[in-house]
């Protein structure tokens, strides 16, 4: 089951469970669509691509709560682009 992390790892923008602009990679690294664009759609952690994060149905939130763990690791864009 997806964690549905609450914020963008780069800019710390809030990404609630129903955020339309939340993107994840295969390891569930979570970024907003603006940051994914800046990253040229390459995850700075694993090098994989991004997909739109699914929206967990509101009626399942009590049984399957979303994560409250904030992962905030601003990207060093210069280093990221050297890896591309």
mmCIF file of N, CA and C in Angstrom:
data_model
loop_
_atom_site.group_PDB
_atom_site.id
_atom_site.type_symbol
_atom_site.label_atom_id
_atom_site.label_comp_id
_atom_site.label_asym_id
_atom_site.label_seq_id
_atom_site.Cartn_x
_atom_site.Cartn_y
_atom_site.Cartn_z
ATOM 1 N N UNK A 1 0.842 -1.168 0.000
ATOM 2 C CA UNK A 1 0.000 0.000 0.000
ATOM 3 C C UNK A 1 0.893 1.239 0.000
ATOM 4 N N UNK A 2 0.536 2.213 -0.803
ATOM 5 C CA UNK A 2 1.300 3.458 -0.879
ATOM 6 C C UNK A 2 1.219 4.244 0.431
ATOM 7 N N UNK A 3 2.329 4.892 0.771
ATOM 8 C CA UNK A 3 2.355 5.698 1.991
ATOM 9 C C UNK A 3 1.542 6.981 1.861
ATOM 10 N N UNK A 4 1.501 7.560 0.687
ATOM 11 C CA UNK A 4 0.857 8.861 0.447
ATOM 12 C C UNK A 4 1.487 9.903 1.379
ATOM 13 N N UNK A 5 2.734 10.235 1.088
ATOM 14 C CA UNK A 5 3.474 11.197 1.898
ATOM 15 C C UNK A 5 2.867 12.593 1.776
ATOM 16 N N UNK A 6 2.986 13.397 2.842
ATOM 17 C CA UNK A 6 2.233 14.655 2.927
ATOM 18 C C UNK A 6 2.835 15.883 2.253
ATOM 19 N N UNK A 7 4.105 15.806 1.816
ATOM 20 C CA UNK A 7 4.742 17.002 1.251
ATOM 21 C C UNK A 7 5.704 16.639 0.129
ATOM 22 N N UNK A 8 6.071 17.656 -0.633
ATOM 23 C CA UNK A 8 7.097 17.528 -1.666
ATOM 24 C C UNK A 8 8.461 17.452 -0.983
ATOM 25 N N UNK A 9 9.276 16.480 -1.394
ATOM 26 C CA UNK A 9 10.601 16.329 -0.791
ATOM 27 C C UNK A 9 11.514 17.518 -1.059
ATOM 28 N N UNK A 10 11.316 18.219 -2.165
ATOM 29 C CA UNK A 10 12.201 19.321 -2.504
ATOM 30 C C UNK A 10 11.750 20.652 -1.904
ATOM 31 N N UNK A 11 10.518 21.058 -2.153
ATOM 32 C CA UNK A 11 10.074 22.400 -1.739
ATOM 33 C C UNK A 11 9.194 22.392 -0.488
ATOM 34 N N UNK A 12 8.843 21.204 -0.012
ATOM 35 C CA UNK A 12 8.020 21.017 1.191
ATOM 36 C C UNK A 12 6.577 21.489 1.019
ATOM 37 N N UNK A 13 6.138 21.652 -0.223
ATOM 38 C CA UNK A 13 4.744 22.020 -0.489
ATOM 39 C C UNK A 13 3.822 20.921 0.039
ATOM 40 N N UNK A 14 2.719 21.315 0.648
ATOM 41 C CA UNK A 14 1.742 20.350 1.141
ATOM 42 C C UNK A 14 1.117 19.591 -0.032
ATOM 43 N N UNK A 15 1.070 18.272 0.099
ATOM 44 C CA UNK A 15 0.453 17.404 -0.909
ATOM 45 C C UNK A 15 -0.506 16.455 -0.199
ATOM 46 N N UNK A 16 -1.694 16.942 0.124
ATOM 47 C CA UNK A 16 -2.658 16.091 0.820
ATOM 48 C C UNK A 16 -3.042 14.875 -0.027
ATOM 49 N N UNK A 17 -3.752 13.942 0.568
ATOM 50 C CA UNK A 17 -4.097 12.685 -0.095
ATOM 51 C C UNK A 17 -4.765 12.883 -1.449
ATOM 52 N N UNK A 18 -5.442 14.012 -1.638
ATOM 53 C CA UNK A 18 -6.184 14.231 -2.877
ATOM 54 C C UNK A 18 -5.509 15.255 -3.802
ATOM 55 N N UNK A 19 -4.215 15.500 -3.579
ATOM 56 C CA UNK A 19 -3.484 16.474 -4.404
ATOM 57 C C UNK A 19 -3.396 15.983 -5.846
ATOM 58 N N UNK A 20 -3.789 16.842 -6.762
ATOM 59 C CA UNK A 20 -3.741 16.503 -8.189
ATOM 60 C C UNK A 20 -2.333 16.641 -8.757
ATOM 61 N N UNK A 21 -1.450 17.346 -8.052
ATOM 62 C CA UNK A 21 -0.111 17.599 -8.581
ATOM 63 C C UNK A 21 0.974 16.787 -7.874
ATOM 64 N N UNK A 22 0.598 15.735 -7.151
ATOM 65 C CA UNK A 22 1.578 14.888 -6.471
ATOM 66 C C UNK A 22 2.103 13.831 -7.444
ATOM 67 N N UNK A 23 3.421 13.680 -7.455
ATOM 68 C CA UNK A 23 4.075 12.722 -8.331
ATOM 69 C C UNK A 23 4.958 11.815 -7.473
ATOM 70 N N UNK A 24 5.079 10.534 -7.878
ATOM 71 C CA UNK A 24 5.929 9.594 -7.154
ATOM 72 C C UNK A 24 6.786 8.797 -8.136
ATOM 73 N N UNK A 25 7.925 8.318 -7.621
ATOM 74 C CA UNK A 25 8.755 7.402 -8.393
ATOM 75 C C UNK A 25 8.467 5.988 -7.892
ATOM 76 N N UNK A 26 9.197 5.026 -8.392
ATOM 77 C CA UNK A 26 8.956 3.637 -8.017
ATOM 78 C C UNK A 26 9.230 3.351 -6.538
ATOM 79 N N UNK A 27 10.039 4.202 -5.882
ATOM 80 C CA UNK A 27 10.326 4.038 -4.458
ATOM 81 C C UNK A 27 9.480 4.967 -3.589
ATOM 82 N N UNK A 28 8.466 5.580 -4.189
ATOM 83 C CA UNK A 28 7.541 6.493 -3.509
ATOM 84 C C UNK A 28 8.172 7.813 -3.090
ATOM 85 N N UNK A 29 9.319 8.168 -3.674
ATOM 86 C CA UNK A 29 9.817 9.522 -3.473
ATOM 87 C C UNK A 29 8.708 10.432 -3.990
ATOM 88 N N UNK A 30 8.382 11.455 -3.251
ATOM 89 C CA UNK A 30 7.210 12.271 -3.554
ATOM 90 C C UNK A 30 7.611 13.713 -3.828
ATOM 91 N N UNK A 31 7.177 14.217 -4.980
ATOM 92 C CA UNK A 31 7.479 15.582 -5.395
ATOM 93 C C UNK A 31 6.227 16.203 -6.005
ATOM 94 N N UNK A 32 6.139 17.520 -5.954
ATOM 95 C CA UNK A 32 5.043 18.202 -6.643
ATOM 96 C C UNK A 32 5.387 18.269 -8.130
ATOM 97 N N UNK A 33 4.408 18.479 -8.962
ATOM 98 C CA UNK A 33 4.634 18.483 -10.405
ATOM 99 C C UNK A 33 5.576 19.607 -10.831
ATOM 100 N N UNK A 34 5.555 20.746 -10.133
ATOM 101 C CA UNK A 34 6.487 21.834 -10.466
ATOM 102 C C UNK A 34 7.934 21.388 -10.274
ATOM 103 N N UNK A 35 8.212 20.720 -9.172
ATOM 104 C CA UNK A 35 9.577 20.255 -8.917
ATOM 105 C C UNK A 35 9.971 19.135 -9.875
ATOM 106 N N UNK A 36 9.034 18.264 -10.220
ATOM 107 C CA UNK A 36 9.317 17.206 -11.195
ATOM 108 C C UNK A 36 9.726 17.822 -12.533
ATOM 109 N N UNK A 37 9.065 18.884 -12.925
ATOM 110 C CA UNK A 37 9.436 19.583 -14.156
ATOM 111 C C UNK A 37 10.857 20.126 -14.043
ATOM 112 N N UNK A 38 11.170 20.755 -12.917
ATOM 113 C CA UNK A 38 12.519 21.298 -12.704
ATOM 114 C C UNK A 38 13.578 20.196 -12.710
ATOM 115 N N UNK A 39 13.195 19.001 -12.269
ATOM 116 C CA UNK A 39 14.105 17.857 -12.216
ATOM 117 C C UNK A 39 14.194 17.121 -13.552
ATOM 118 N N UNK A 40 13.494 17.622 -14.550
ATOM 119 C CA UNK A 40 13.429 16.996 -15.877
ATOM 120 C C UNK A 40 12.888 15.561 -15.783
ATOM 121 N N UNK A 41 11.955 15.366 -14.840
ATOM 122 C CA UNK A 41 11.233 14.101 -14.645
ATOM 123 C C UNK A 41 12.145 12.926 -14.287
ATOM 124 N N UNK A 42 13.276 13.220 -13.645
ATOM 125 C CA UNK A 42 14.192 12.174 -13.190
ATOM 126 C C UNK A 42 14.333 12.302 -11.671
ATOM 127 N N UNK A 43 14.026 11.234 -10.962
ATOM 128 C CA UNK A 43 14.115 11.261 -9.499
ATOM 129 C C UNK A 43 15.563 11.468 -9.065
ATOM 130 N N UNK A 44 15.825 12.443 -8.197
ATOM 131 C CA UNK A 44 17.193 12.689 -7.753
ATOM 132 C C UNK A 44 17.711 11.622 -6.790
ATOM 133 N N UNK A 45 16.818 10.805 -6.267
ATOM 134 C CA UNK A 45 17.215 9.773 -5.308
ATOM 135 C C UNK A 45 17.563 8.454 -5.983
ATOM 136 N N UNK A 46 16.742 8.030 -6.942
ATOM 137 C CA UNK A 46 16.947 6.711 -7.550
ATOM 138 C C UNK A 46 17.223 6.766 -9.053
ATOM 139 N N UNK A 47 16.993 7.912 -9.673
ATOM 140 C CA UNK A 47 17.228 8.034 -11.109
ATOM 141 C C UNK A 47 16.077 7.567 -11.971
ATOM 142 N N UNK A 48 14.998 7.139 -11.335
ATOM 143 C CA UNK A 48 13.824 6.675 -12.075
ATOM 144 C C UNK A 48 12.918 7.808 -12.499
ATOM 145 N N UNK A 49 11.861 7.452 -13.197
ATOM 146 C CA UNK A 49 10.888 8.426 -13.652
ATOM 147 C C UNK A 49 9.781 8.626 -12.629
ATOM 148 N N UNK A 50 8.855 9.491 -12.957
ATOM 149 C CA UNK A 50 7.739 9.817 -12.071
ATOM 150 C C UNK A 50 6.413 9.500 -12.733
ATOM 151 N N UNK A 51 5.440 9.208 -11.913
ATOM 152 C CA UNK A 51 4.051 9.015 -12.331
ATOM 153 C C UNK A 51 3.164 9.809 -11.383
ATOM 154 N N UNK A 52 1.979 10.142 -11.851
ATOM 155 C CA UNK A 52 1.010 10.826 -10.988
ATOM 156 C C UNK A 52 0.659 9.900 -9.822
ATOM 157 N N UNK A 53 0.694 10.445 -8.620
ATOM 158 C CA UNK A 53 0.341 9.640 -7.451
ATOM 159 C C UNK A 53 -1.159 9.408 -7.428
ATOM 160 N N UNK A 54 -1.594 8.172 -7.215
ATOM 161 C CA UNK A 54 -3.036 7.915 -7.127
ATOM 162 C C UNK A 54 -3.648 8.624 -5.920
ATOM 163 N N UNK A 55 -4.917 8.911 -6.018
ATOM 164 C CA UNK A 55 -5.653 9.531 -4.914
ATOM 165 C C UNK A 55 -6.357 8.436 -4.131
ATOM 166 N N UNK A 56 -6.052 8.378 -2.846
ATOM 167 C CA UNK A 56 -6.708 7.383 -1.996
ATOM 168 C C UNK A 56 -8.143 7.841 -1.746
ATOM 169 N N UNK A 57 -9.114 6.971 -1.981
ATOM 170 C CA UNK A 57 -10.511 7.361 -1.747
ATOM 171 C C UNK A 57 -10.725 7.786 -0.292
ATOM 172 N N UNK A 58 -11.433 8.874 -0.139
ATOM 173 C CA UNK A 58 -11.652 9.445 1.189
ATOM 174 C C UNK A 58 -12.304 8.456 2.153
ATOM 175 N N UNK A 59 -13.170 7.585 1.641
ATOM 176 C CA UNK A 59 -13.850 6.629 2.521
ATOM 177 C C UNK A 59 -12.908 5.535 3.043
ATOM 178 N N UNK A 60 -11.666 5.468 2.539
ATOM 179 C CA UNK A 60 -10.701 4.474 3.012
ATOM 180 C C UNK A 60 -9.636 5.068 3.937
ATOM 181 N N UNK A 61 -9.681 6.371 4.157
ATOM 182 C CA UNK A 61 -8.637 7.024 4.945
ATOM 183 C C UNK A 61 -8.598 6.567 6.396
ATOM 184 N N UNK A 62 -9.730 6.263 6.967
ATOM 185 C CA UNK A 62 -9.739 5.824 8.362
ATOM 186 C C UNK A 62 -9.086 4.449 8.489
ATOM 187 N N UNK A 63 -9.421 3.547 7.595
ATOM 188 C CA UNK A 63 -8.874 2.189 7.636
ATOM 189 C C UNK A 63 -7.422 2.166 7.148
ATOM 190 N N UNK A 64 -7.116 2.991 6.147
ATOM 191 C CA UNK A 64 -5.778 3.046 5.550
ATOM 192 C C UNK A 64 -5.278 4.491 5.560
ATOM 193 N N UNK A 65 -4.840 4.972 6.723
ATOM 194 C CA UNK A 65 -4.429 6.377 6.823
ATOM 195 C C UNK A 65 -3.181 6.673 5.990
ATOM 196 N N UNK A 66 -3.082 7.917 5.586
ATOM 197 C CA UNK A 66 -1.906 8.364 4.834
ATOM 198 C C UNK A 66 -0.764 8.637 5.810
ATOM 199 N N UNK A 67 0.440 8.688 5.291
ATOM 200 C CA UNK A 67 1.622 8.930 6.116
ATOM 201 C C UNK A 67 1.628 10.366 6.641
ATOM 202 N N UNK A 68 2.178 10.543 7.815
ATOM 203 C CA UNK A 68 2.400 11.878 8.367
ATOM 204 C C UNK A 68 3.893 12.215 8.368
ATOM 205 N N UNK A 69 4.711 11.275 7.897
ATOM 206 C CA UNK A 69 6.157 11.470 7.859
ATOM 207 C C UNK A 69 6.548 12.439 6.748
ATOM 208 N N UNK A 70 7.165 13.537 7.135
ATOM 209 C CA UNK A 70 7.645 14.523 6.172
ATOM 210 C C UNK A 70 9.081 14.168 5.803
ATOM 211 N N UNK A 71 9.317 13.989 4.503
ATOM 212 C CA UNK A 71 10.663 13.764 3.987
ATOM 213 C C UNK A 71 11.040 15.043 3.240
ATOM 214 N N UNK A 72 11.915 15.830 3.853
ATOM 215 C CA UNK A 72 12.304 17.120 3.271
ATOM 216 C C UNK A 72 13.804 17.103 3.014
ATOM 217 N N UNK A 73 14.159 16.916 1.742
ATOM 218 C CA UNK A 73 15.559 16.856 1.333
ATOM 219 C C UNK A 73 15.712 17.711 0.073
ATOM 220 N N UNK A 74 15.863 19.033 0.236
ATOM 221 C CA UNK A 74 15.991 19.890 -0.946
ATOM 222 C C UNK A 74 17.081 19.373 -1.889
ATOM 223 N N UNK A 75 16.775 19.412 -3.158
ATOM 224 C CA UNK A 75 17.656 18.863 -4.176
ATOM 225 C C UNK A 75 18.784 19.836 -4.501
ATOM 226 N N UNK A 76 19.974 19.302 -4.644
ATOM 227 C CA UNK A 76 21.110 20.059 -5.174
ATOM 228 C C UNK A 76 21.001 19.918 -6.693
ATOM 229 N N UNK A 77 20.396 20.894 -7.328
ATOM 230 C CA UNK A 77 20.112 20.793 -8.760
ATOM 231 C C UNK A 77 21.384 20.688 -9.597
ATOM 232 N N UNK A 78 22.445 21.370 -9.197
ATOM 233 C CA UNK A 78 23.699 21.299 -9.950
ATOM 234 C C UNK A 78 24.215 19.862 -9.973
ATOM 235 N N UNK A 79 24.227 19.212 -8.818
ATOM 236 C CA UNK A 79 24.678 17.818 -8.738
ATOM 237 C C UNK A 79 23.724 16.894 -9.492
ATOM 238 N N UNK A 80 22.425 17.168 -9.390
ATOM 239 C CA UNK A 80 21.423 16.344 -10.087
ATOM 240 C C UNK A 80 21.638 16.368 -11.589
ATOM 241 N N UNK A 81 21.853 17.542 -12.150
ATOM 242 C CA UNK A 81 21.991 17.651 -13.596
ATOM 243 C C UNK A 81 23.316 17.081 -14.092
ATOM 244 N N UNK A 82 24.331 17.014 -13.235
ATOM 245 C CA UNK A 82 25.585 16.378 -13.621
ATOM 246 C C UNK A 82 25.414 14.869 -13.794
ATOM 247 N N UNK A 83 24.459 14.290 -13.044
ATOM 248 C CA UNK A 83 24.197 12.852 -13.139
ATOM 249 C C UNK A 83 23.393 12.483 -14.377
ATOM 250 N N UNK A 84 22.704 13.459 -14.988
ATOM 251 C CA UNK A 84 21.835 13.146 -16.127
ATOM 252 C C UNK A 84 22.605 12.880 -17.389
#
